[in-house]
């Protein structure tokens, strides 16, 4: 938080945005630590909600009208639609409970902390160049992306990986709003649509995977490689 | 001619028209792909008409100054540039001339139920022809590569016409692989010549002033790339596989014209686009060419498949052509325009000749194959009785390829030898001594090619049929005969009237090496042909023909009148063998045996000798190519090993894959940081 403390007196807007950013990071860590898929989906929905609120705050203070629309779509898709789809999926597939991780949780958390430090270090020169009111949050955005990536790596089952993928997208979206007040509307809508499509396709895919392997455990896919070696 | 003075762009328009016409014919073939009648009785004759126009237009274009044009095709801001100069016109003429004969032959050749649908074949065939013309016309690297790749792909599909046979698929793959390796080298060559500034038109490439190192790199890349297409050692392996696999008209086109596109590209880059060559470029080309020639002819002598034999003979001829080109480069580098022109003209002349006689022989094997369903020389023989037309016309091709006067093969080889023997005029003492040795290699190759042709012709057409079914062989139809006769006519005319050809080739050599032989030629009478000086060497083909005919007539009359006057008739002495079967003839293997013995280290010979007490003795012998084992298999194995190392990365665990991208991401972020 070195960049933030360097500022002499923070106006209300910056304080609010920093609050949202820390909530994002907190939820990202919570997702990393969470074993249950159902709770993971709740956390994902919460992250979407925080993202939307952040979007609203930025829109209010900067007067960028289209960010209201962004916030609306974020709520629609990431707080309502995607969690519903995911809930439906895990109910149908009957995988609501604990999932094992490849690496135990404390180790993962430690790795996460290293990543956050790395992300802040990375974002330092960029945020010093940026002129936006949200510049201090760029490091957090990168950290959220990396933490989501880490979650994808450490989970053994397929559904948490999809959630990790979606959380990565959240991080990117957060980075976009914090660095440049959001992407152009066309790009944003395109990405949202892509994410929705991706989840739908993956959902169908899960059913087929389970049909073929009787499980969604990814270790069954290890045989899908060139034999003989 | 007055018409051309008024509108010099007419030939180019005509040529482009023919290209378009061919493409339309190809598309028309797809409309009714199953109708053999429609395709072969209507479309192929139409294509032949197109090739006549093409040939005549190109013949006119050789004599007029270069014409440029820009086609509004291609990518945005990157149109196709065309240029028709004497060099391209000469090679376009070659395409037209060979396409004429092959198209005529194809009318009668393709049968129902052989490989691909006739309509598809028609499309591939005409796209192949058009792409070769476009290669010659291209005036920027972009169009050149597009046409070059179109040519490679369409010929690949033609080679794999009978793709249901695994061997043919393998041959096609090998061909495609080497064609692409060559294409990469050519692409890199253009990249090097480009040098980082300007665009990729040939004008820009000509203008870019390359340092010596980069010019040499570009030259070596061109030699490699075009050598792969032409079948230069050690990139020749696809030739003896692909030619037997393809239908005979396709083999004729590939050997007759497609190999020449590589020669065209090589000459274009070396003499036109690159700065004045260095002498060692020529030495490299010369040595590689001579090695290829000897290698090709040696392997041709031991083949027992008639199309493989011809394929190896193509390798030999390509070797001779490259040797000539190398010699021309050496002379050009030492600013000896007269001899450079002589070597270059000999090279181009040999391109022309090879296109004619090799197409003739490939088409001849096609006719034999159709009427006997046999490619193995060991099962042919005595076909001269049942197939007199094919036998007679093939004889002309065989004599021409063997380099016997007064046919065309002799003229180009003689010219090339002249060029070799004048090399003591060079200012480099080592070359003075070593280049004449090259002429010895050339003569050896020429002599052995005579040996090969005796084998080819003798085993197929002479003697007695080695199999029962050969007695039912039927002669080729009228269309096939027409195609064969066209090539045979070319072999005779180019042999008897070399001066006319040389006068044509002068237009090609003038812009490349700034000299013509016409002064030397026209100074003499039309009867006597002396490329350098009449007192050094001269050749009068018509006189020679007169002499040969005269001697033959006199001998014939003498034998007929004087000797046969006192003939006694009696039982022939049968050497103690009262019954002679066709198996007592010399076989293809037997005929090649001395060559195998003499040049044994060059072959990888595997013999399977029969047991002395065996009641069913089997004798088998194969001659394989060392290079395949020394060069290609090690590369293939190394490739496999590297692939298996890379395969270690593949665990099938998605977490590891994600980790790979994660680590890459972090590393990149850190690096950018």
mmCIF file of C-alpha atoms in Angstrom, chain B residues 76-413:
data_model
loop_
_atom_site.group_PDB
_atom_site.id
_atom_site.type_symbol
_atom_site.label_atom_id
_atom_site.label_comp_id
_atom_site.label_asym_id
_atom_site.label_seq_id
_atom_site.Cartn_x
_atom_site.Cartn_y
_atom_site.Cartn_z
ATOM 1 C CA UNK B 76 -4.762 -4.994 -50.397
ATOM 2 C CA UNK B 77 -1.791 -2.710 -51.143
ATOM 3 C CA UNK B 78 0.136 -5.745 -52.333
ATOM 4 C CA UNK B 79 -0.834 -6.340 -55.971
ATOM 5 C CA UNK B 80 0.731 -8.980 -58.199
ATOM 6 C CA UNK B 81 3.531 -7.630 -60.386
ATOM 7 C CA UNK B 82 4.132 -9.322 -63.700
ATOM 8 C CA UNK B 83 7.045 -9.099 -66.057
ATOM 9 C CA UNK B 84 7.579 -10.896 -69.318
ATOM 10 C CA UNK B 85 11.179 -10.755 -70.458
ATOM 11 C CA UNK B 86 13.166 -13.060 -72.685
ATOM 12 C CA UNK B 87 14.089 -15.491 -69.894
ATOM 13 C CA UNK B 88 10.516 -15.899 -68.701
ATOM 14 C CA UNK B 89 9.248 -16.047 -72.262
ATOM 15 C CA UNK B 90 11.627 -18.862 -73.087
ATOM 16 C CA UNK B 91 10.471 -20.914 -70.127
ATOM 17 C CA UNK B 92 6.808 -20.086 -70.785
ATOM 18 C CA UNK B 93 7.376 -21.375 -74.282
ATOM 19 C CA UNK B 94 8.721 -24.554 -72.745
ATOM 20 C CA UNK B 95 5.553 -24.912 -70.679
ATOM 21 C CA UNK B 96 3.393 -24.360 -73.752
ATOM 22 C CA UNK B 97 5.322 -26.787 -75.915
ATOM 23 C CA UNK B 98 5.314 -29.595 -73.372
ATOM 24 C CA UNK B 99 1.719 -28.930 -72.337
ATOM 25 C CA UNK B 100 0.658 -29.239 -75.971
ATOM 26 C CA UNK B 101 2.109 -32.714 -76.362
ATOM 27 C CA UNK B 102 1.030 -33.913 -72.939
ATOM 28 C CA UNK B 103 -2.523 -32.603 -73.334
ATOM 29 C CA UNK B 104 -2.859 -34.317 -76.712
ATOM 30 C CA UNK B 105 -1.549 -37.511 -75.192
ATOM 31 C CA UNK B 106 -3.866 -37.210 -72.198
ATOM 32 C CA UNK B 107 -6.916 -37.125 -74.444
ATOM 33 C CA UNK B 108 -6.380 -40.776 -75.152
ATOM 34 C CA UNK B 109 -4.641 -41.714 -71.933
ATOM 35 C CA UNK B 110 -6.945 -41.411 -68.954
ATOM 36 C CA UNK B 111 -9.241 -44.380 -68.498
ATOM 37 C CA UNK B 112 -12.242 -45.014 -66.376
ATOM 38 C CA UNK B 113 -11.709 -46.261 -62.855
ATOM 39 C CA UNK B 114 -8.073 -45.221 -62.551
ATOM 40 C CA UNK B 115 -7.477 -43.200 -59.413
ATOM 41 C CA UNK B 116 -9.166 -39.831 -59.097
ATOM 42 C CA UNK B 117 -12.244 -38.646 -60.967
ATOM 43 C CA UNK B 118 -11.443 -37.316 -64.445
ATOM 44 C CA UNK B 119 -12.899 -33.902 -63.627
ATOM 45 C CA UNK B 120 -10.710 -33.470 -60.557
ATOM 46 C CA UNK B 121 -7.708 -34.587 -62.515
ATOM 47 C CA UNK B 122 -8.554 -32.011 -65.166
ATOM 48 C CA UNK B 123 -8.748 -29.273 -62.528
ATOM 49 C CA UNK B 124 -5.453 -30.207 -60.896
ATOM 50 C CA UNK B 125 -3.746 -30.595 -64.246
ATOM 51 C CA UNK B 126 -4.759 -27.187 -65.531
ATOM 52 C CA UNK B 127 -4.097 -25.435 -62.228
ATOM 53 C CA UNK B 128 -0.664 -27.031 -62.295
ATOM 54 C CA UNK B 129 -0.005 -25.695 -65.808
ATOM 55 C CA UNK B 130 -1.291 -22.217 -64.960
ATOM 56 C CA UNK B 131 0.743 -21.989 -61.776
ATOM 57 C CA UNK B 132 3.912 -22.866 -63.669
ATOM 58 C CA UNK B 133 3.246 -20.040 -66.121
ATOM 59 C CA UNK B 134 2.630 -17.667 -63.223
ATOM 60 C CA UNK B 135 5.949 -18.661 -61.636
ATOM 61 C CA UNK B 136 7.672 -17.542 -64.830
ATOM 62 C CA UNK B 137 5.718 -14.301 -65.025
ATOM 63 C CA UNK B 138 6.058 -13.263 -61.383
ATOM 64 C CA UNK B 139 7.885 -9.995 -60.813
ATOM 65 C CA UNK B 140 7.638 -9.904 -57.052
ATOM 66 C CA UNK B 141 8.563 -12.396 -54.391
ATOM 67 C CA UNK B 142 4.990 -12.541 -53.172
ATOM 68 C CA UNK B 143 3.403 -13.706 -56.424
ATOM 69 C CA UNK B 144 6.380 -15.951 -57.024
ATOM 70 C CA UNK B 145 5.875 -17.792 -53.748
ATOM 71 C CA UNK B 146 2.106 -17.996 -54.218
ATOM 72 C CA UNK B 147 2.500 -19.489 -57.679
ATOM 73 C CA UNK B 148 5.339 -21.713 -56.499
ATOM 74 C CA UNK B 149 3.292 -23.183 -53.682
ATOM 75 C CA UNK B 150 0.241 -23.588 -55.914
ATOM 76 C CA UNK B 151 2.459 -25.519 -58.269
ATOM 77 C CA UNK B 152 3.771 -27.727 -55.469
ATOM 78 C CA UNK B 153 0.310 -28.444 -54.092
ATOM 79 C CA UNK B 154 -1.394 -29.131 -57.409
ATOM 80 C CA UNK B 155 1.424 -31.434 -58.443
ATOM 81 C CA UNK B 156 1.199 -33.178 -55.078
ATOM 82 C CA UNK B 157 -2.438 -33.986 -55.748
ATOM 83 C CA UNK B 158 -1.545 -35.157 -59.235
ATOM 84 C CA UNK B 159 1.163 -37.438 -57.867
ATOM 85 C CA UNK B 160 -1.240 -38.964 -55.368
ATOM 86 C CA UNK B 161 -3.939 -39.604 -57.952
ATOM 87 C CA UNK B 162 -4.035 -43.256 -56.893
ATOM 88 C CA UNK B 163 -3.970 -42.354 -53.242
ATOM 89 C CA UNK B 164 -5.475 -45.620 -52.126
ATOM 90 C CA UNK B 165 -2.069 -47.256 -52.472
ATOM 91 C CA UNK B 166 0.053 -46.708 -49.371
ATOM 92 C CA UNK B 167 3.298 -46.522 -51.330
ATOM 93 C CA UNK B 168 1.954 -43.700 -53.440
ATOM 94 C CA UNK B 169 0.815 -41.779 -50.395
ATOM 95 C CA UNK B 170 4.301 -42.160 -48.969
ATOM 96 C CA UNK B 171 5.879 -40.952 -52.201
ATOM 97 C CA UNK B 172 3.532 -37.983 -52.222
ATOM 98 C CA UNK B 173 4.389 -37.120 -48.640
ATOM 99 C CA UNK B 174 8.107 -37.265 -49.321
ATOM 100 C CA UNK B 175 7.616 -35.023 -52.323
ATOM 101 C CA UNK B 176 5.551 -32.515 -50.401
ATOM 102 C CA UNK B 177 8.023 -32.488 -47.520
ATOM 103 C CA UNK B 178 11.054 -31.768 -49.674
ATOM 104 C CA UNK B 179 9.107 -29.273 -51.769
ATOM 105 C CA UNK B 180 8.271 -27.362 -48.614
ATOM 106 C CA UNK B 181 11.775 -27.446 -47.226
ATOM 107 C CA UNK B 182 12.892 -26.029 -50.545
ATOM 108 C CA UNK B 183 10.157 -23.400 -50.481
ATOM 109 C CA UNK B 184 11.281 -22.272 -47.034
ATOM 110 C CA UNK B 185 14.810 -21.849 -48.334
ATOM 111 C CA UNK B 186 13.532 -19.801 -51.283
ATOM 112 C CA UNK B 187 11.455 -17.649 -48.970
ATOM 113 C CA UNK B 188 14.482 -17.036 -46.769
ATOM 114 C CA UNK B 189 16.497 -16.256 -49.868
ATOM 115 C CA UNK B 190 14.045 -13.537 -50.840
ATOM 116 C CA UNK B 191 14.141 -12.279 -47.279
ATOM 117 C CA UNK B 192 17.924 -12.034 -47.341
ATOM 118 C CA UNK B 193 17.908 -10.284 -50.708
ATOM 119 C CA UNK B 194 15.317 -7.863 -49.478
ATOM 120 C CA UNK B 195 17.757 -6.675 -46.850
ATOM 121 C CA UNK B 196 15.221 -4.835 -44.717
ATOM 122 C CA UNK B 197 14.309 -1.944 -46.975
ATOM 123 C CA UNK B 198 11.834 -1.335 -49.756
ATOM 124 C CA UNK B 199 9.291 -3.831 -50.941
ATOM 125 C CA UNK B 200 9.444 -7.284 -52.424
ATOM 126 C CA UNK B 201 9.203 -6.485 -56.122
ATOM 127 C CA UNK B 202 12.045 -7.902 -58.146
ATOM 128 C CA UNK B 203 13.012 -4.355 -59.113
ATOM 129 C CA UNK B 204 13.551 -3.531 -55.454
ATOM 130 C CA UNK B 205 15.512 -6.766 -54.949
ATOM 131 C CA UNK B 206 17.683 -5.930 -57.958
ATOM 132 C CA UNK B 207 18.340 -2.482 -56.586
ATOM 133 C CA UNK B 208 19.224 -3.525 -53.031
ATOM 134 C CA UNK B 209 22.980 -3.482 -52.677
ATOM 135 C CA UNK B 210 23.899 -6.555 -50.715
ATOM 136 C CA UNK B 211 27.195 -7.028 -48.932
ATOM 137 C CA UNK B 212 29.180 -10.003 -50.213
ATOM 138 C CA UNK B 213 28.344 -12.170 -47.231
ATOM 139 C CA UNK B 214 24.614 -11.718 -47.566
ATOM 140 C CA UNK B 215 24.705 -12.095 -51.331
ATOM 141 C CA UNK B 216 26.485 -15.417 -50.867
ATOM 142 C CA UNK B 217 23.954 -16.476 -48.258
ATOM 143 C CA UNK B 218 21.130 -15.641 -50.633
ATOM 144 C CA UNK B 219 22.834 -17.570 -53.384
ATOM 145 C CA UNK B 220 23.313 -20.665 -51.242
ATOM 146 C CA UNK B 221 19.713 -20.520 -50.084
ATOM 147 C CA UNK B 222 18.569 -20.257 -53.688
ATOM 148 C CA UNK B 223 20.765 -23.189 -54.666
ATOM 149 C CA UNK B 224 19.318 -25.241 -51.832
ATOM 150 C CA UNK B 225 15.708 -24.249 -52.430
ATOM 151 C CA UNK B 226 15.677 -24.614 -56.174
ATOM 152 C CA UNK B 227 17.927 -27.642 -55.937
ATOM 153 C CA UNK B 228 15.287 -29.332 -53.791
ATOM 154 C CA UNK B 229 12.710 -28.762 -56.497
ATOM 155 C CA UNK B 230 15.031 -29.789 -59.289
ATOM 156 C CA UNK B 231 16.386 -32.885 -57.580
ATOM 157 C CA UNK B 232 19.947 -31.768 -57.009
ATOM 158 C CA UNK B 233 22.061 -34.023 -54.798
ATOM 159 C CA UNK B 234 21.372 -34.671 -51.900
ATOM 160 C CA UNK B 235 17.763 -33.496 -52.204
ATOM 161 C CA UNK B 236 16.914 -35.840 -55.031
ATOM 162 C CA UNK B 237 15.215 -38.606 -53.032
ATOM 163 C CA UNK B 238 11.672 -37.554 -53.864
ATOM 164 C CA UNK B 239 12.194 -37.803 -57.625
ATOM 165 C CA UNK B 240 12.510 -41.576 -58.045
ATOM 166 C CA UNK B 241 9.560 -42.036 -55.681
ATOM 167 C CA UNK B 242 7.177 -39.431 -57.048
ATOM 168 C CA UNK B 243 7.650 -40.038 -60.750
ATOM 169 C CA UNK B 244 6.645 -43.693 -60.765
ATOM 170 C CA UNK B 245 3.722 -42.892 -58.478
ATOM 171 C CA UNK B 246 2.243 -40.259 -60.776
ATOM 172 C CA UNK B 247 0.265 -41.035 -63.935
ATOM 173 C CA UNK B 248 2.581 -40.901 -66.944
ATOM 174 C CA UNK B 249 1.401 -37.573 -68.425
ATOM 175 C CA UNK B 250 1.955 -36.041 -65.003
ATOM 176 C CA UNK B 251 5.431 -37.552 -64.768
ATOM 177 C CA UNK B 252 6.126 -36.084 -68.177
ATOM 178 C CA UNK B 253 4.982 -32.652 -67.085
ATOM 179 C CA UNK B 254 6.837 -32.806 -63.793
ATOM 180 C CA UNK B 255 10.046 -33.990 -65.332
ATOM 181 C CA UNK B 256 9.745 -31.961 -68.504
ATOM 182 C CA UNK B 257 8.610 -28.634 -67.118
ATOM 183 C CA UNK B 258 8.346 -28.515 -63.354
ATOM 184 C CA UNK B 259 12.021 -29.281 -62.825
ATOM 185 C CA UNK B 260 12.733 -26.463 -65.272
ATOM 186 C CA UNK B 261 10.824 -23.977 -63.152
ATOM 187 C CA UNK B 262 13.514 -24.586 -60.557
ATOM 188 C CA UNK B 263 16.184 -23.910 -63.181
ATOM 189 C CA UNK B 264 14.319 -20.762 -64.150
ATOM 190 C CA UNK B 265 14.192 -19.571 -60.553
ATOM 191 C CA UNK B 266 17.852 -20.331 -60.051
ATOM 192 C CA UNK B 267 18.904 -18.469 -63.198
ATOM 193 C CA UNK B 268 16.584 -15.586 -62.382
ATOM 194 C CA UNK B 269 18.084 -15.102 -58.953
ATOM 195 C CA UNK B 270 21.697 -15.755 -59.803
ATOM 196 C CA UNK B 271 21.974 -13.818 -63.044
ATOM 197 C CA UNK B 272 19.276 -11.223 -62.672
ATOM 198 C CA UNK B 273 18.469 -10.371 -59.067
ATOM 199 C CA UNK B 274 21.774 -10.861 -57.283
ATOM 200 C CA UNK B 275 24.803 -8.676 -57.991
ATOM 201 C CA UNK B 276 27.609 -10.042 -60.172
ATOM 202 C CA UNK B 277 28.353 -13.542 -58.929
ATOM 203 C CA UNK B 278 31.515 -14.665 -57.180
ATOM 204 C CA UNK B 279 33.546 -17.376 -58.842
ATOM 205 C CA UNK B 280 33.139 -19.887 -56.040
ATOM 206 C CA UNK B 281 29.359 -19.831 -56.434
ATOM 207 C CA UNK B 282 29.911 -21.274 -59.871
ATOM 208 C CA UNK B 283 32.330 -23.872 -58.547
ATOM 209 C CA UNK B 284 29.829 -25.044 -55.934
ATOM 210 C CA UNK B 285 27.088 -25.296 -58.539
ATOM 211 C CA UNK B 286 29.356 -27.015 -61.021
ATOM 212 C CA UNK B 287 30.600 -29.624 -58.562
ATOM 213 C CA UNK B 288 27.115 -30.344 -57.237
ATOM 214 C CA UNK B 289 25.793 -30.566 -60.777
ATOM 215 C CA UNK B 290 28.467 -32.996 -61.915
ATOM 216 C CA UNK B 291 28.014 -35.154 -58.829
ATOM 217 C CA UNK B 292 24.281 -35.197 -59.415
ATOM 218 C CA UNK B 293 24.750 -36.122 -63.057
ATOM 219 C CA UNK B 294 27.046 -39.032 -62.288
ATOM 220 C CA UNK B 295 24.919 -40.191 -59.394
ATOM 221 C CA UNK B 296 21.741 -40.063 -61.451
ATOM 222 C CA UNK B 297 23.101 -41.948 -64.402
ATOM 223 C CA UNK B 298 24.701 -44.597 -62.206
ATOM 224 C CA UNK B 299 21.456 -45.279 -60.430
ATOM 225 C CA UNK B 300 19.510 -45.169 -63.665
ATOM 226 C CA UNK B 301 21.704 -47.961 -64.989
ATOM 227 C CA UNK B 302 20.739 -50.362 -62.210
ATOM 228 C CA UNK B 303 16.992 -49.735 -62.029
ATOM 229 C CA UNK B 304 14.518 -52.363 -63.067
ATOM 230 C CA UNK B 305 11.394 -50.200 -62.975
ATOM 231 C CA UNK B 306 11.101 -48.249 -66.198
ATOM 232 C CA UNK B 307 9.716 -45.067 -64.650
ATOM 233 C CA UNK B 308 12.251 -45.056 -61.833
ATOM 234 C CA UNK B 309 14.921 -45.439 -64.461
ATOM 235 C CA UNK B 310 13.635 -42.363 -66.265
ATOM 236 C CA UNK B 311 13.374 -40.477 -62.976
ATOM 237 C CA UNK B 312 17.041 -41.141 -62.231
ATOM 238 C CA UNK B 313 17.840 -40.118 -65.758
ATOM 239 C CA UNK B 314 16.043 -36.828 -65.031
ATOM 240 C CA UNK B 315 18.322 -36.374 -62.036
ATOM 241 C CA UNK B 316 21.271 -36.865 -64.353
ATOM 242 C CA UNK B 317 20.019 -34.273 -66.812
ATOM 243 C CA UNK B 318 19.302 -31.795 -64.057
ATOM 244 C CA UNK B 319 22.870 -32.354 -62.932
ATOM 245 C CA UNK B 320 24.132 -31.534 -66.419
ATOM 246 C CA UNK B 321 21.985 -28.424 -66.515
ATOM 247 C CA UNK B 322 23.278 -27.240 -63.161
ATOM 248 C CA UNK B 323 26.845 -27.969 -64.253
ATOM 249 C CA UNK B 324 26.265 -25.733 -67.252
ATOM 250 C CA UNK B 325 24.786 -23.032 -65.064
ATOM 251 C CA UNK B 326 27.773 -23.294 -62.729
ATOM 252 C CA UNK B 327 30.155 -22.915 -65.623
ATOM 253 C CA UNK B 328 28.225 -19.889 -66.835
ATOM 254 C CA UNK B 329 28.507 -18.356 -63.361
ATOM 255 C CA UNK B 330 32.263 -18.932 -63.307
ATOM 256 C CA UNK B 331 32.749 -17.308 -66.702
ATOM 257 C CA UNK B 332 30.422 -14.498 -65.782
ATOM 258 C CA UNK B 333 32.303 -13.882 -62.548
ATOM 259 C CA UNK B 334 35.563 -13.606 -64.475
ATOM 260 C CA UNK B 335 33.879 -11.244 -66.970
ATOM 261 C CA UNK B 336 34.231 -13.505 -69.933
ATOM 262 C CA UNK B 337 30.915 -12.788 -71.624
ATOM 263 C CA UNK B 338 31.534 -14.883 -74.700
ATOM 264 C CA UNK B 339 32.081 -18.101 -72.802
ATOM 265 C CA UNK B 340 29.419 -17.225 -70.247
ATOM 266 C CA UNK B 341 26.962 -16.849 -73.081
ATOM 267 C CA UNK B 342 28.130 -20.147 -74.544
ATOM 268 C CA UNK B 343 27.642 -22.011 -71.259
ATOM 269 C CA UNK B 344 24.321 -20.322 -70.571
ATOM 270 C CA UNK B 345 23.004 -21.062 -74.042
ATOM 271 C CA UNK B 346 24.105 -24.679 -73.668
ATOM 272 C CA UNK B 347 22.277 -24.839 -70.332
ATOM 273 C CA UNK B 348 19.071 -23.390 -71.731
ATOM 274 C CA UNK B 349 19.354 -25.575 -74.800
ATOM 275 C CA UNK B 350 19.618 -28.615 -72.596
ATOM 276 C CA UNK B 351 16.547 -27.507 -70.648
ATOM 277 C CA UNK B 352 14.627 -27.383 -73.901
ATOM 278 C CA UNK B 353 15.950 -30.727 -75.074
ATOM 279 C CA UNK B 354 15.344 -32.460 -71.803
ATOM 280 C CA UNK B 355 11.787 -31.166 -71.745
ATOM 281 C CA UNK B 356 11.188 -32.783 -75.114
ATOM 282 C CA UNK B 357 12.941 -36.107 -74.911
ATOM 283 C CA UNK B 358 12.090 -36.857 -71.319
ATOM 284 C CA UNK B 359 8.426 -36.064 -71.878
ATOM 285 C CA UNK B 360 8.513 -38.298 -74.944
ATOM 286 C CA UNK B 361 9.949 -41.207 -73.005
ATOM 287 C CA UNK B 362 7.651 -40.781 -70.015
ATOM 288 C CA UNK B 363 4.631 -40.727 -72.303
ATOM 289 C CA UNK B 364 6.028 -43.790 -74.079
ATOM 290 C CA UNK B 365 6.228 -45.643 -70.759
ATOM 291 C CA UNK B 366 2.642 -44.539 -70.145
ATOM 292 C CA UNK B 367 1.503 -46.226 -73.333
ATOM 293 C CA UNK B 368 3.472 -49.354 -72.484
ATOM 294 C CA UNK B 369 2.030 -49.346 -68.977
ATOM 295 C CA UNK B 370 -1.497 -49.078 -70.270
ATOM 296 C CA UNK B 371 -1.272 -51.876 -72.762
ATOM 297 C CA UNK B 372 0.725 -54.258 -70.559
ATOM 298 C CA UNK B 373 -0.056 -53.127 -66.960
ATOM 299 C CA UNK B 374 3.577 -53.714 -66.205
ATOM 300 C CA UNK B 375 6.284 -51.323 -65.065
ATOM 301 C CA UNK B 376 8.888 -53.891 -64.238
ATOM 302 C CA UNK B 377 11.466 -54.188 -66.985
ATOM 303 C CA UNK B 378 11.915 -57.850 -66.122
ATOM 304 C CA UNK B 379 8.417 -58.623 -67.364
ATOM 305 C CA UNK B 380 8.502 -56.637 -70.579
ATOM 306 C CA UNK B 381 10.187 -57.218 -73.893
ATOM 307 C CA UNK B 382 9.607 -57.548 -77.599
ATOM 308 C CA UNK B 383 6.980 -54.838 -77.682
ATOM 309 C CA UNK B 384 8.284 -53.440 -80.959
ATOM 310 C CA UNK B 385 6.136 -55.994 -82.797
ATOM 311 C CA UNK B 386 2.858 -55.130 -81.124
ATOM 312 C CA UNK B 387 3.486 -51.452 -80.538
ATOM 313 C CA UNK B 388 5.414 -50.220 -83.568
ATOM 314 C CA UNK B 389 4.355 -46.591 -83.217
ATOM 315 C CA UNK B 390 5.318 -46.269 -79.596
ATOM 316 C CA UNK B 391 8.507 -48.190 -80.212
ATOM 317 C CA UNK B 392 9.492 -46.067 -83.190
ATOM 318 C CA UNK B 393 8.812 -42.745 -81.530
ATOM 319 C CA UNK B 394 10.435 -43.811 -78.273
ATOM 320 C CA UNK B 395 13.511 -44.792 -80.243
ATOM 321 C CA UNK B 396 13.918 -41.188 -81.318
ATOM 322 C CA UNK B 397 13.654 -40.077 -77.691
ATOM 323 C CA UNK B 398 16.108 -42.734 -76.540
ATOM 324 C CA UNK B 399 18.644 -41.765 -79.197
ATOM 325 C CA UNK B 400 18.226 -38.101 -78.352
ATOM 326 C CA UNK B 401 18.725 -38.623 -74.640
ATOM 327 C CA UNK B 402 21.753 -40.775 -75.311
ATOM 328 C CA UNK B 403 23.266 -37.762 -77.043
ATOM 329 C CA UNK B 404 23.621 -39.211 -80.506
ATOM 330 C CA UNK B 405 23.855 -36.884 -83.488
ATOM 331 C CA UNK B 406 21.986 -35.613 -85.386
ATOM 332 C CA UNK B 407 19.338 -35.386 -82.642
ATOM 333 C CA UNK B 408 18.969 -32.602 -80.145
ATOM 334 C CA UNK B 409 20.637 -34.175 -77.106
ATOM 335 C CA UNK B 410 23.940 -34.120 -78.906
ATOM 336 C CA UNK B 411 23.846 -30.404 -79.661
ATOM 337 C CA UNK B 412 23.451 -29.209 -76.104
ATOM 338 C CA UNK B 413 25.981 -31.631 -74.673
#
